[in-house]
């Protein structure tokens, strides 16, 4: 008789894998922020994290992928929050709350996130990856908005609204990274949406 796999062993393996991934990510981001992205090698990251280079490549295809994972987490948080907002909520409120999730995390962990945000915005290769991810987020948010509003895929509003929200998000990250002693990310995004709300809440989907 075959002994069934122990689910606890699977859970422990997953937990260990997550811990290693987190350690590699944190180590890499700290090195990037301290030395600059181009100056850091995969060997340095692996050594500082106490693992082999082979182990690093089990988790990431390249050092760029460490930062990409950080960005992917932001996008997933925005979409999940938008999907969870009440159905009857005004678009401006739903989108504000959605993009506020990663911005709140940035503000709460500014010692860790501010250097990473600056790194992304000031490194051409990473900025290109950020913009690439942002384009994907825009499509996802537009689809979520279309579903919430019951509009067709050809309607202009969902794509425009998603684009406005993400432009505000990017603008806030830029402003905050340039002046961290000024208003925090959440204060800035509230101000941005106060300007955008009239357009976002206009009944543009009705012909």
Backbone as JSON Lines, residues from 0, in Angstrom:
{"i":0,"aa":"X","n":[0.85,-1.2,0.0],"ca":[0.0,0.0,0.0],"c":[0.89,1.25,0.0]}
{"i":1,"aa":"X","n":[0.58,2.16,-0.91],"ca":[1.36,3.39,-1.03],"c":[0.97,4.38,0.05]}
{"i":2,"aa":"X","n":[1.98,4.91,0.73],"ca":[1.72,5.9,1.78],"c":[1.44,7.26,1.14]}
{"i":3,"aa":"X","n":[0.29,7.86,1.46],"ca":[-0.03,9.18,0.87],"c":[0.96,10.23,1.33]}
{"i":4,"aa":"X","n":[1.24,11.23,0.5],"ca":[2.17,12.29,0.88],"c":[1.66,13.07,2.08]}
{"i":5,"aa":"X","n":[2.57,13.45,2.92],"ca":[2.23,14.23,4.11],"c":[2.03,15.69,3.71]}
{"i":6,"aa":"X","n":[0.81,16.24,3.83],"ca":[0.59,17.64,3.44],"c":[1.43,18.62,4.23]}
{"i":7,"aa":"X","n":[1.83,18.21,5.45],"ca":[2.65,19.11,6.26],"c":[4.03,19.29,5.64]}
{"i":8,"aa":"X","n":[4.54,18.21,5.03],"ca":[5.85,18.31,4.38],"c":[5.8,19.27,3.21]}
{"i":9,"aa":"X","n":[4.68,19.21,2.46],"ca":[4.51,20.11,1.33],"c":[4.43,21.56,1.79]}
{"i":10,"aa":"X","n":[3.7,21.77,2.88],"ca":[3.56,23.12,3.42],"c":[4.91,23.66,3.92]}
{"i":11,"aa":"X","n":[5.68,22.8,4.58],"ca":[6.98,23.22,5.08],"c":[7.93,23.56,3.92]}
{"i":12,"aa":"X","n":[7.85,22.76,2.84],"ca":[8.7,23.02,1.68],"c":[8.34,24.35,1.03]}
{"i":13,"aa":"X","n":[7.03,24.61,0.94],"ca":[6.58,25.87,0.37],"c":[7.01,27.05,1.23]}
{"i":14,"aa":"X","n":[6.93,26.87,2.55],"ca":[7.33,27.94,3.46],"c":[8.83,28.22,3.35]}
{"i":15,"aa":"X","n":[9.62,27.14,3.26],"ca":[11.06,27.3,3.12],"c":[11.4,28.01,1.82]}
{"i":16,"aa":"X","n":[10.69,27.61,0.74],"ca":[10.93,28.24,-0.55],"c":[10.6,29.73,-0.5]}
{"i":17,"aa":"X","n":[9.5,30.08,0.17],"ca":[9.12,31.48,0.29],"c":[10.13,32.26,1.1]}
{"i":18,"aa":"X","n":[10.66,31.65,2.15],"ca":[11.67,32.33,2.97],"c":[12.94,32.61,2.18]}
{"i":19,"aa":"X","n":[13.37,31.62,1.39],"ca":[14.57,31.82,0.58],"c":[14.33,32.91,-0.46]}
{"i":20,"aa":"X","n":[13.15,32.88,-1.11],"ca":[12.82,33.88,-2.11],"c":[12.81,35.28,-1.5]}
{"i":21,"aa":"X","n":[12.22,35.39,-0.31],"ca":[12.16,36.69,0.37],"c":[13.55,37.18,0.73]}
{"i":22,"aa":"X","n":[14.39,36.28,1.23],"ca":[15.75,36.66,1.61],"c":[16.54,37.12,0.39]}
{"i":23,"aa":"X","n":[16.42,36.4,-0.71],"ca":[17.11,36.8,-1.94],"c":[16.62,38.16,-2.42]}
{"i":24,"aa":"X","n":[15.31,38.35,-2.38],"ca":[14.73,39.62,-2.84],"c":[15.22,40.78,-1.99]}
{"i":25,"aa":"X","n":[15.12,40.64,-0.67],"ca":[15.53,41.72,0.22],"c":[17.02,42.03,0.08]}
{"i":26,"aa":"X","n":[17.82,40.97,-0.01],"ca":[19.27,41.16,-0.15],"c":[19.59,41.88,-1.46]}
{"i":27,"aa":"X","n":[18.98,41.42,-2.55],"ca":[19.25,42.03,-3.85],"c":[18.82,43.49,-3.87]}
{"i":28,"aa":"X","n":[17.65,43.79,-3.36],"ca":[17.16,45.17,-3.38],"c":[18.05,46.1,-2.55]}
{"i":29,"aa":"X","n":[18.53,45.6,-1.41],"ca":[19.43,46.41,-0.59],"c":[20.75,46.68,-1.31]}
{"i":30,"aa":"X","n":[21.28,45.65,-1.97],"ca":[22.52,45.83,-2.72],"c":[22.33,46.8,-3.88]}
{"i":31,"aa":"X","n":[21.21,46.65,-4.6],"ca":[20.93,47.56,-5.72],"c":[20.86,49.0,-5.23]}
{"i":32,"aa":"X","n":[20.16,49.2,-4.12],"ca":[19.99,50.56,-3.6],"c":[21.31,51.15,-3.13]}
{"i":33,"aa":"X","n":[22.18,50.31,-2.59],"ca":[23.45,50.79,-2.03],"c":[24.51,51.02,-3.11]}
{"i":34,"aa":"X","n":[24.6,50.1,-4.08],"ca":[25.69,50.13,-5.05],"c":[25.27,50.55,-6.46]}
{"i":35,"aa":"X","n":[23.97,50.51,-6.72],"ca":[23.49,50.75,-8.08],"c":[23.23,49.42,-8.77]}
{"i":36,"aa":"X","n":[22.2,49.4,-9.6],"ca":[21.77,48.15,-10.21],"c":[22.86,47.52,-11.07]}
{"i":37,"aa":"X","n":[23.49,48.32,-11.9],"ca":[24.47,47.78,-12.85],"c":[25.7,47.23,-12.14]}
{"i":38,"aa":"X","n":[26.04,47.76,-10.98],"ca":[27.26,47.36,-10.29],"c":[27.14,46.04,-9.54]}
{"i":39,"aa":"X","n":[25.93,45.59,-9.32],"ca":[25.7,44.37,-8.52],"c":[25.62,43.15,-9.43]}
{"i":40,"aa":"X","n":[26.29,42.08,-9.04],"ca":[26.26,40.84,-9.81],"c":[25.41,39.79,-9.1]}
{"i":41,"aa":"X","n":[25.02,38.78,-9.84],"ca":[24.27,37.67,-9.25],"c":[25.11,36.97,-8.19]}
{"i":42,"aa":"X","n":[26.41,36.83,-8.45],"ca":[27.3,36.21,-7.46],"c":[27.27,36.96,-6.13]}
{"i":43,"aa":"X","n":[27.27,38.29,-6.2],"ca":[27.23,39.1,-4.97],"c":[25.93,38.87,-4.21]}
{"i":44,"aa":"X","n":[24.83,38.84,-4.95],"ca":[23.53,38.64,-4.3],"c":[23.49,37.29,-3.6]}
{"i":45,"aa":"X","n":[23.91,36.25,-4.31],"ca":[23.89,34.9,-3.74],"c":[24.78,34.81,-2.5]}
{"i":46,"aa":"X","n":[25.98,35.37,-2.59],"ca":[26.92,35.32,-1.47],"c":[26.36,36.06,-0.26]}
{"i":47,"aa":"X","n":[25.82,37.25,-0.49],"ca":[25.26,38.04,0.62],"c":[24.07,37.36,1.26]}
{"i":48,"aa":"X","n":[23.3,36.61,0.46],"ca":[22.13,35.9,0.99],"c":[22.5,34.55,1.59]}
{"i":49,"aa":"X","n":[23.76,34.14,1.42],"ca":[24.19,32.87,2.0],"c":[23.75,31.65,1.23]}
{"i":50,"aa":"X","n":[23.56,31.8,-0.1],"ca":[23.16,30.66,-0.93],"c":[24.1,30.58,-2.13]}
{"i":51,"aa":"X","n":[23.97,29.52,-2.89],"ca":[24.8,29.36,-4.08],"c":[24.18,30.12,-5.26]}
{"i":52,"aa":"X","n":[25.0,30.34,-6.28],"ca":[24.51,30.97,-7.5],"c":[23.45,30.09,-8.15]}
{"i":53,"aa":"X","n":[23.63,28.78,-8.07],"ca":[22.63,27.86,-8.62],"c":[21.29,28.03,-7.92]}
{"i":54,"aa":"X","n":[21.34,28.2,-6.61],"ca":[20.09,28.41,-5.86],"c":[19.4,29.69,-6.32]}
{"i":55,"aa":"X","n":[20.19,30.76,-6.52],"ca":[19.59,32.01,-7.01],"c":[18.79,31.75,-8.28]}
{"i":56,"aa":"X","n":[19.38,31.0,-9.22],"ca":[18.73,30.78,-10.51],"c":[17.55,29.81,-10.42]}
{"i":57,"aa":"X","n":[17.38,29.15,-9.29],"ca":[16.17,28.36,-9.09],"c":[14.97,29.28,-8.86]}
{"i":58,"aa":"X","n":[15.25,30.48,-8.38],"ca":[14.18,31.41,-8.01],"c":[14.0,32.54,-9.03]}
{"i":59,"aa":"X","n":[15.1,32.97,-9.64],"ca":[15.05,34.1,-10.57],"c":[15.89,33.8,-11.8]}
{"i":60,"aa":"X","n":[15.37,34.19,-12.95],"ca":[16.11,33.99,-14.2],"c":[17.25,34.98,-14.36]}
{"i":61,"aa":"X","n":[17.15,36.13,-13.71],"ca":[18.17,37.17,-13.81],"c":[17.99,38.12,-12.64]}
{"i":62,"aa":"X","n":[18.94,39.04,-12.47],"ca":[18.8,40.01,-11.38],"c":[17.65,40.98,-11.67]}
{"i":63,"aa":"X","n":[17.34,41.21,-12.96],"ca":[16.2,42.05,-13.3],"c":[14.89,41.46,-12.76]}
{"i":64,"aa":"X","n":[14.81,40.12,-12.75],"ca":[13.58,39.47,-12.31],"c":[13.28,39.71,-10.84]}
{"i":65,"aa":"X","n":[14.29,40.03,-10.05],"ca":[14.05,40.35,-8.64],"c":[13.19,41.6,-8.55]}
{"i":66,"aa":"X","n":[13.53,42.6,-9.34],"ca":[12.76,43.85,-9.33],"c":[11.4,43.64,-9.98]}
{"i":67,"aa":"X","n":[11.37,42.82,-11.03],"ca":[10.11,42.54,-11.72],"c":[9.11,41.91,-10.75]}
{"i":68,"aa":"X","n":[9.6,41.04,-9.88],"ca":[8.71,40.42,-8.89],"c":[8.11,41.47,-7.96]}
{"i":69,"aa":"X","n":[8.92,42.45,-7.58],"ca":[8.44,43.55,-6.75],"c":[7.32,44.29,-7.47]}
{"i":70,"aa":"X","n":[7.5,44.55,-8.77],"ca":[6.49,45.24,-9.56],"c":[5.24,44.38,-9.73]}
{"i":71,"aa":"X","n":[5.43,43.09,-9.96],"ca":[4.29,42.2,-10.15],"c":[3.4,42.19,-8.9]}
{"i":72,"aa":"X","n":[4.03,42.26,-7.74],"ca":[3.26,42.31,-6.51],"c":[2.4,43.55,-6.41]}
{"i":73,"aa":"X","n":[2.93,44.68,-6.86],"ca":[2.16,45.93,-6.87],"c":[0.91,45.78,-7.76]}
{"i":74,"aa":"X","n":[1.12,45.27,-8.97],"ca":[0.01,45.13,-9.9],"c":[-1.05,44.17,-9.39]}
{"i":75,"aa":"X","n":[-0.63,43.07,-8.79],"ca":[-1.58,42.1,-8.26],"c":[-2.41,42.71,-7.13]}
{"i":76,"aa":"X","n":[-1.76,43.52,-6.28],"ca":[-2.48,44.16,-5.18],"c":[-3.52,45.15,-5.69]}
{"i":77,"aa":"X","n":[-3.18,45.91,-6.73],"ca":[-4.12,46.9,-7.29],"c":[-5.34,46.19,-7.86]}
{"i":78,"aa":"X","n":[-5.11,45.18,-8.66],"ca":[-6.23,44.48,-9.29],"c":[-7.11,43.79,-8.25]}
{"i":79,"aa":"X","n":[-6.5,43.13,-7.28],"ca":[-7.27,42.42,-6.26],"c":[-8.15,43.38,-5.47]}
{"i":80,"aa":"X","n":[-7.61,44.56,-5.15],"ca":[-8.4,45.52,-4.39],"c":[-9.56,46.07,-5.23]}
{"i":81,"aa":"X","n":[-9.31,46.33,-6.51],"ca":[-10.4,46.82,-7.36],"c":[-11.5,45.78,-7.47]}
{"i":82,"aa":"X","n":[-11.12,44.51,-7.61],"ca":[-12.12,43.45,-7.72],"c":[-12.93,43.31,-6.43]}
{"i":83,"aa":"X","n":[-12.33,43.67,-5.31],"ca":[-13.01,43.5,-4.02],"c":[-13.88,44.7,-3.62]}
{"i":84,"aa":"X","n":[-13.8,45.79,-4.36],"ca":[-14.57,46.98,-4.0],"c":[-16.07,46.75,-4.22]}
{"i":85,"aa":"X","n":[-16.93,47.4,-3.43],"ca":[-18.39,47.24,-3.6],"c":[-18.84,47.59,-5.01]}
{"i":86,"aa":"X","n":[-19.78,46.83,-5.52],"ca":[-20.21,46.98,-6.92],"c":[-20.75,48.37,-7.22]}
{"i":87,"aa":"X","n":[-21.46,48.97,-6.28],"ca":[-22.06,50.27,-6.56],"c":[-21.18,51.47,-6.26]}
{"i":88,"aa":"X","n":[-19.95,51.24,-5.89],"ca":[-19.06,52.33,-5.53],"c":[-18.68,53.16,-6.76]}
{"i":89,"aa":"X","n":[-18.54,54.46,-6.58],"ca":[-18.14,55.32,-7.69],"c":[-16.77,54.9,-8.22]}
{"i":90,"aa":"X","n":[-16.57,54.95,-9.54],"ca":[-15.28,54.54,-10.11],"c":[-14.09,55.26,-9.49]}
{"i":91,"aa":"X","n":[-14.24,56.56,-9.23],"ca":[-13.11,57.31,-8.67],"c":[-12.71,56.76,-7.31]}
{"i":92,"aa":"X","n":[-13.69,56.37,-6.51],"ca":[-13.41,55.84,-5.18],"c":[-12.78,54.45,-5.29]}
{"i":93,"aa":"X","n":[-13.37,53.61,-6.13],"ca":[-12.85,52.25,-6.29],"c":[-11.41,52.26,-6.8]}
{"i":94,"aa":"X","n":[-11.14,53.1,-7.78],"ca":[-9.78,53.16,-8.33],"c":[-8.8,53.78,-7.33]}
{"i":95,"aa":"X","n":[-9.25,54.78,-6.6],"ca":[-8.39,55.39,-5.58],"c":[-7.99,54.35,-4.54]}
{"i":96,"aa":"X","n":[-8.98,53.61,-4.04],"ca":[-8.68,52.6,-3.03],"c":[-7.77,51.52,-3.6]}
{"i":97,"aa":"X","n":[-7.93,51.18,-4.86],"ca":[-7.12,50.13,-5.47],"c":[-5.65,50.54,-5.56]}
{"i":98,"aa":"X","n":[-5.39,51.71,-6.12],"ca":[-3.99,52.13,-6.28],"c":[-3.37,52.54,-4.95]}
{"i":99,"aa":"X","n":[-4.21,52.77,-3.94],"ca":[-3.69,53.16,-2.62],"c":[-3.04,51.99,-1.89]}
{"i":100,"aa":"X","n":[-3.39,50.76,-2.27],"ca":[-2.85,49.61,-1.53],"c":[-1.33,49.55,-1.61]}
{"i":101,"aa":"X","n":[-0.71,49.51,-2.79],"ca":[0.75,49.49,-2.81],"c":[1.37,50.8,-2.34]}
{"i":102,"aa":"X","n":[0.67,51.92,-2.53],"ca":[1.21,53.2,-2.04],"c":[1.23,53.24,-0.52]}
{"i":103,"aa":"X","n":[0.22,52.65,0.11],"ca":[0.22,52.57,1.57],"c":[1.4,51.74,2.06]}
{"i":104,"aa":"X","n":[1.67,50.63,1.37],"ca":[2.81,49.79,1.74],"c":[4.12,50.55,1.57]}
{"i":105,"aa":"X","n":[4.2,51.34,0.5],"ca":[5.42,52.15,0.29],"c":[5.62,53.13,1.42]}
{"i":106,"aa":"X","n":[4.53,53.79,1.82],"ca":[4.65,54.77,2.9],"c":[4.98,54.15,4.23]}
{"i":107,"aa":"X","n":[4.41,52.97,4.51],"ca":[4.63,52.32,5.8],"c":[6.03,51.72,5.9]}
{"i":108,"aa":"X","n":[6.6,51.32,4.77],"ca":[7.93,50.7,4.76],"c":[8.88,51.53,3.91]}
{"i":109,"aa":"X","n":[8.86,52.83,4.12],"ca":[9.61,53.73,3.24],"c":[11.12,53.48,3.26]}
{"i":110,"aa":"X","n":[11.65,53.05,4.42],"ca":[13.09,52.78,4.48],"c":[13.49,51.7,3.48]}
{"i":111,"aa":"X","n":[12.59,50.75,3.24],"ca":[12.88,49.66,2.31],"c":[12.44,49.98,0.9]}
{"i":112,"aa":"X","n":[11.25,50.59,0.75],"ca":[10.67,50.75,-0.58],"c":[11.16,51.98,-1.33]}
{"i":113,"aa":"X","n":[11.46,53.06,-0.6],"ca":[11.89,54.29,-1.29],"c":[13.15,54.07,-2.13]}
{"i":114,"aa":"X","n":[14.18,53.4,-1.61],"ca":[15.36,53.15,-2.46],"c":[15.03,52.31,-3.68]}
{"i":115,"aa":"X","n":[14.08,51.38,-3.54],"ca":[13.71,50.52,-4.68],"c":[12.96,51.33,-5.73]}
{"i":116,"aa":"X","n":[12.02,52.17,-5.28],"ca":[11.27,53.01,-6.22],"c":[12.23,53.93,-6.96]}
{"i":117,"aa":"X","n":[13.16,54.55,-6.24],"ca":[14.13,55.42,-6.89],"c":[14.98,54.64,-7.9]}
{"i":118,"aa":"X","n":[15.37,53.45,-7.51],"ca":[16.17,52.6,-8.39],"c":[15.43,52.32,-9.69]}
{"i":119,"aa":"X","n":[14.16,51.95,-9.58],"ca":[13.36,51.63,-10.77],"c":[13.21,52.85,-11.67]}
{"i":120,"aa":"X","n":[12.88,53.99,-11.07],"ca":[12.61,55.18,-11.86],"c":[13.87,55.79,-12.48]}
{"i":121,"aa":"X","n":[15.04,55.5,-11.89],"ca":[16.28,56.13,-12.36],"c":[17.18,55.19,-13.15]}
{"i":122,"aa":"X","n":[16.77,53.94,-13.31],"ca":[17.56,52.97,-14.08],"c":[16.81,52.66,-15.37]}
{"i":123,"aa":"X","n":[17.32,53.07,-16.53],"ca":[16.58,52.9,-17.78],"c":[16.03,51.5,-18.02]}
{"i":124,"aa":"X","n":[16.84,50.47,-17.77],"ca":[16.38,49.1,-18.01],"c":[15.22,48.73,-17.1]}
{"i":125,"aa":"X","n":[15.28,49.17,-15.85],"ca":[14.21,48.85,-14.91],"c":[12.98,49.71,-15.16]}
{"i":126,"aa":"X","n":[13.18,50.96,-15.54],"ca":[12.05,51.81,-15.88],"c":[11.28,51.23,-17.05]}
{"i":127,"aa":"X","n":[12.0,50.68,-18.03],"ca":[11.35,50.05,-19.18],"c":[10.5,48.86,-18.73]}
{"i":128,"aa":"X","n":[11.01,48.07,-17.77],"ca":[10.23,46.94,-17.27],"c":[9.02,47.43,-16.49]}
{"i":129,"aa":"X","n":[9.19,48.53,-15.74],"ca":[8.07,49.1,-15.0],"c":[6.96,49.53,-15.96]}
{"i":130,"aa":"X","n":[7.32,50.23,-17.01],"ca":[6.33,50.7,-17.97],"c":[5.67,49.53,-18.69]}
{"i":131,"aa":"X","n":[6.43,48.49,-18.93],"ca":[5.88,47.28,-19.55],"c":[4.83,46.65,-18.63]}
{"i":132,"aa":"X","n":[5.16,46.55,-17.36],"ca":[4.2,46.0,-16.4],"c":[2.98,46.9,-16.28]}
{"i":133,"aa":"X","n":[3.23,48.2,-16.26],"ca":[2.12,49.15,-16.12],"c":[1.13,49.02,-17.27]}
{"i":134,"aa":"X","n":[1.62,48.75,-18.47],"ca":[0.73,48.55,-19.62],"c":[-0.15,47.33,-19.39]}
{"i":135,"aa":"X","n":[0.43,46.28,-18.81],"ca":[-0.36,45.1,-18.49],"c":[-1.39,45.38,-17.41]}
{"i":136,"aa":"X","n":[-1.01,46.15,-16.39],"ca":[-1.96,46.52,-15.35],"c":[-3.13,47.29,-15.94]}
{"i":137,"aa":"X","n":[-2.83,48.18,-16.9],"ca":[-3.89,48.99,-17.49],"c":[-4.93,48.1,-18.17]}
{"i":138,"aa":"X","n":[-4.48,47.09,-18.88],"ca":[-5.42,46.18,-19.55],"c":[-6.26,45.42,-18.51]}
{"i":139,"aa":"X","n":[-5.61,44.97,-17.46],"ca":[-6.32,44.22,-16.43],"c":[-7.35,45.09,-15.71]}
{"i":140,"aa":"X","n":[-6.95,46.31,-15.36],"ca":[-7.88,47.21,-14.68],"c":[-9.03,47.61,-15.59]}
{"i":141,"aa":"X","n":[-8.73,47.82,-16.87],"ca":[-9.79,48.16,-17.82],"c":[-10.8,47.01,-17.92]}
{"i":142,"aa":"X","n":[-10.3,45.79,-17.95],"ca":[-11.21,44.64,-17.99],"c":[-12.06,44.54,-16.74]}
{"i":143,"aa":"X","n":[-11.44,44.8,-15.59],"ca":[-12.19,44.76,-14.33],"c":[-13.24,45.86,-14.29]}
{"i":144,"aa":"X","n":[-12.89,47.06,-14.75],"ca":[-13.86,48.16,-14.79],"c":[-15.0,47.86,-15.73]}
{"i":145,"aa":"X","n":[-14.69,47.3,-16.9],"ca":[-15.73,46.96,-17.87],"c":[-16.72,45.96,-17.26]}
{"i":146,"aa":"X","n":[-16.19,44.98,-16.53],"ca":[-17.06,43.98,-15.9],"c":[-17.93,44.62,-14.82]}
{"i":147,"aa":"X","n":[-17.35,45.54,-14.04],"ca":[-18.1,46.21,-12.98],"c":[-19.22,47.07,-13.54]}
{"i":148,"aa":"X","n":[-18.93,47.72,-14.67],"ca":[-19.89,48.66,-15.25],"c":[-20.82,48.01,-16.26]}
{"i":149,"aa":"X","n":[-20.52,46.77,-16.64],"ca":[-21.35,46.08,-17.62],"c":[-21.21,46.64,-19.02]}
{"i":150,"aa":"X","n":[-20.03,47.17,-19.33],"ca":[-19.81,47.73,-20.66],"c":[-19.09,46.72,-21.54]}
{"i":151,"aa":"X","n":[-19.11,46.97,-22.84],"ca":[-18.44,46.11,-23.8],"c":[-16.96,46.44,-23.91]}
{"i":152,"aa":"X","n":[-16.16,45.52,-24.48],"ca":[-14.73,45.74,-24.61],"c":[-14.35,46.9,-25.52]}
{"i":153,"aa":"X","n":[-15.3,47.34,-26.4],"ca":[-14.99,48.42,-27.34],"c":[-15.2,49.81,-26.72]}
{"i":154,"aa":"X","n":[-15.8,49.87,-25.52],"ca":[-16.06,51.16,-24.89],"c":[-14.74,51.85,-24.53]}
{"i":155,"aa":"X","n":[-14.71,53.17,-24.66],"ca":[-13.51,53.93,-24.36],"c":[-13.27,54.1,-22.86]}
{"i":156,"aa":"X","n":[-14.36,54.19,-22.12],"ca":[-14.24,54.59,-20.71],"c":[-13.32,53.69,-19.88]}
{"i":157,"aa":"X","n":[-13.48,52.36,-19.87],"ca":[-12.64,51.54,-18.99],"c":[-11.15,51.74,-19.22]}
{"i":158,"aa":"X","n":[-10.71,51.76,-20.47],"ca":[-9.3,51.93,-20.76],"c":[-8.81,53.32,-20.36]}
{"i":159,"aa":"X","n":[-9.62,54.34,-20.63],"ca":[-9.24,55.7,-20.27],"c":[-9.17,55.87,-18.75]}
{"i":160,"aa":"X","n":[-10.16,55.32,-18.05],"ca":[-10.19,55.44,-16.59],"c":[-9.0,54.71,-15.96]}
{"i":161,"aa":"X","n":[-8.71,53.52,-16.45],"ca":[-7.56,52.77,-15.93],"c":[-6.27,53.53,-16.2]}
{"i":162,"aa":"X","n":[-6.16,54.12,-17.39],"ca":[-4.97,54.89,-17.72],"c":[-4.8,56.11,-16.83]}
{"i":163,"aa":"X","n":[-5.9,56.8,-16.54],"ca":[-5.84,57.96,-15.66],"c":[-5.38,57.57,-14.25]}
{"i":164,"aa":"X","n":[-5.93,56.46,-13.74],"ca":[-5.58,56.01,-12.4],"c":[-4.1,55.65,-12.31]}
{"i":165,"aa":"X","n":[-3.6,54.96,-13.32],"ca":[-2.21,54.53,-13.29],"c":[-1.25,55.69,-13.56]}
{"i":166,"aa":"X","n":[-1.69,56.67,-14.33],"ca":[-0.88,57.87,-14.51],"c":[-0.73,58.6,-13.18]}
{"i":167,"aa":"X","n":[-1.83,58.67,-12.43],"ca":[-1.77,59.28,-11.1],"c":[-0.84,58.49,-10.19]}
{"i":168,"aa":"X","n":[-0.93,57.18,-10.25],"ca":[-0.08,56.3,-9.44],"c":[1.4,56.54,-9.75]}
{"i":169,"aa":"X","n":[1.74,56.56,-11.03],"ca":[3.12,56.78,-11.44],"c":[3.61,58.17,-11.05]}
{"i":170,"aa":"X","n":[2.75,59.17,-11.22],"ca":[3.12,60.55,-10.87],"c":[3.41,60.67,-9.39]}
{"i":171,"aa":"X","n":[2.59,60.01,-8.58],"ca":[2.79,60.04,-7.13],"c":[4.11,59.38,-6.75]}
{"i":172,"aa":"X","n":[4.42,58.24,-7.36],"ca":[5.69,57.59,-7.07],"c":[6.87,58.5,-7.41]}
{"i":173,"aa":"X","n":[6.78,59.16,-8.56],"ca":[7.85,60.07,-8.98],"c":[8.0,61.23,-8.0]}
{"i":174,"aa":"X","n":[6.88,61.86,-7.65],"ca":[6.93,63.01,-6.75],"c":[7.46,62.61,-5.38]}
{"i":175,"aa":"X","n":[6.97,61.48,-4.87],"ca":[7.41,61.01,-3.56],"c":[8.9,60.67,-3.55]}
{"i":176,"aa":"X","n":[9.37,60.04,-4.63],"ca":[10.78,59.65,-4.68],"c":[11.7,60.87,-4.75]}
{"i":177,"aa":"X","n":[11.19,61.95,-5.33],"ca":[11.98,63.18,-5.44],"c":[11.95,64.01,-4.16]}
{"i":178,"aa":"X","n":[10.86,63.91,-3.4],"ca":[10.72,64.72,-2.19],"c":[10.1,63.9,-1.07]}
{"i":179,"aa":"X","n":[10.84,62.93,-0.53],"ca":[10.29,62.06,0.51],"c":[9.96,62.8,1.81]}
{"i":180,"aa":"X","n":[10.52,64.0,1.99],"ca":[10.22,64.77,3.2],"c":[8.89,65.51,3.08]}
{"i":181,"aa":"X","n":[8.35,65.56,1.87],"ca":[7.08,66.24,1.65],"c":[5.9,65.33,1.95]}
{"i":182,"aa":"X","n":[4.75,65.61,1.33],"ca":[3.56,64.77,1.56],"c":[3.84,63.31,1.21]}
{"i":183,"aa":"X","n":[3.22,62.4,1.97],"ca":[3.41,60.98,1.74],"c":[2.62,60.49,0.54]}
{"i":184,"aa":"X","n":[2.86,59.25,0.12],"ca":[2.18,58.7,-1.06],"c":[0.66,58.74,-0.96]}
{"i":185,"aa":"X","n":[0.11,58.43,0.2],"ca":[-1.35,58.41,0.32],"c":[-1.95,59.82,0.23]}
{"i":186,"aa":"X","n":[-1.28,60.79,0.83],"ca":[-1.74,62.17,0.74],"c":[-1.7,62.64,-0.72]}
{"i":187,"aa":"X","n":[-0.62,62.3,-1.42],"ca":[-0.47,62.71,-2.82],"c":[-1.53,62.07,-3.71]}
{"i":188,"aa":"X","n":[-1.82,60.8,-3.49],"ca":[-2.8,60.13,-4.36],"c":[-4.21,60.66,-4.08]}
{"i":189,"aa":"X","n":[-4.49,61.02,-2.84],"ca":[-5.78,61.64,-2.53],"c":[-5.93,62.96,-3.28]}
{"i":190,"aa":"X","n":[-4.86,63.77,-3.31],"ca":[-4.9,65.04,-4.02],"c":[-5.08,64.81,-5.52]}
{"i":191,"aa":"X","n":[-4.38,63.82,-6.05],"ca":[-4.48,63.53,-7.48],"c":[-5.9,63.14,-7.86]}
{"i":192,"aa":"X","n":[-6.52,62.28,-7.06],"ca":[-7.86,61.81,-7.39],"c":[-8.92,62.87,-7.16]}
{"i":193,"aa":"X","n":[-8.63,63.84,-6.3],"ca":[-9.56,64.96,-6.16],"c":[-9.67,65.72,-7.48]}
{"i":194,"aa":"X","n":[-8.58,65.76,-8.24],"ca":[-8.59,66.41,-9.56],"c":[-9.23,65.52,-10.62]}
{"i":195,"aa":"X","n":[-9.03,64.2,-10.5],"ca":[-9.52,63.28,-11.53],"c":[-10.97,62.86,-11.34]}
{"i":196,"aa":"X","n":[-11.48,62.95,-10.12],"ca":[-12.81,62.4,-9.82],"c":[-13.92,62.9,-10.74]}
{"i":197,"aa":"X","n":[-14.0,64.2,-11.06],"ca":[-15.1,64.64,-11.93],"c":[-15.12,63.91,-13.28]}
{"i":198,"aa":"X","n":[-13.95,63.68,-13.85],"ca":[-13.9,62.97,-15.13],"c":[-14.18,61.48,-14.95]}
{"i":199,"aa":"X","n":[-13.64,60.9,-13.9],"ca":[-13.84,59.47,-13.68],"c":[-15.29,59.13,-13.38]}
{"i":200,"aa":"X","n":[-16.0,60.03,-12.72],"ca":[-17.37,59.75,-12.32],"c":[-18.41,60.27,-13.3]}
{"i":201,"aa":"X","n":[-17.97,60.93,-14.36],"ca":[-18.93,61.37,-15.39],"c":[-19.55,60.15,-16.05]}
{"i":202,"aa":"X","n":[-20.8,60.26,-16.42],"ca":[-21.51,59.12,-17.02],"c":[-21.14,58.99,-18.49]}
{"i":203,"aa":"X","n":[-19.9,58.68,-18.75],"ca":[-19.42,58.64,-20.14],"c":[-19.77,57.34,-20.85]}
{"i":204,"aa":"X","n":[-20.24,56.36,-20.12],"ca":[-20.56,55.08,-20.74],"c":[-21.95,55.06,-21.34]}
{"i":205,"aa":"X","n":[-22.73,56.06,-21.06],"ca":[-24.1,56.08,-21.57],"c":[-24.16,56.87,-22.87]}
{"i":206,"aa":"X","n":[-24.71,56.26,-23.91],"ca":[-24.81,56.95,-25.21],"c":[-26.11,57.75,-25.26]}
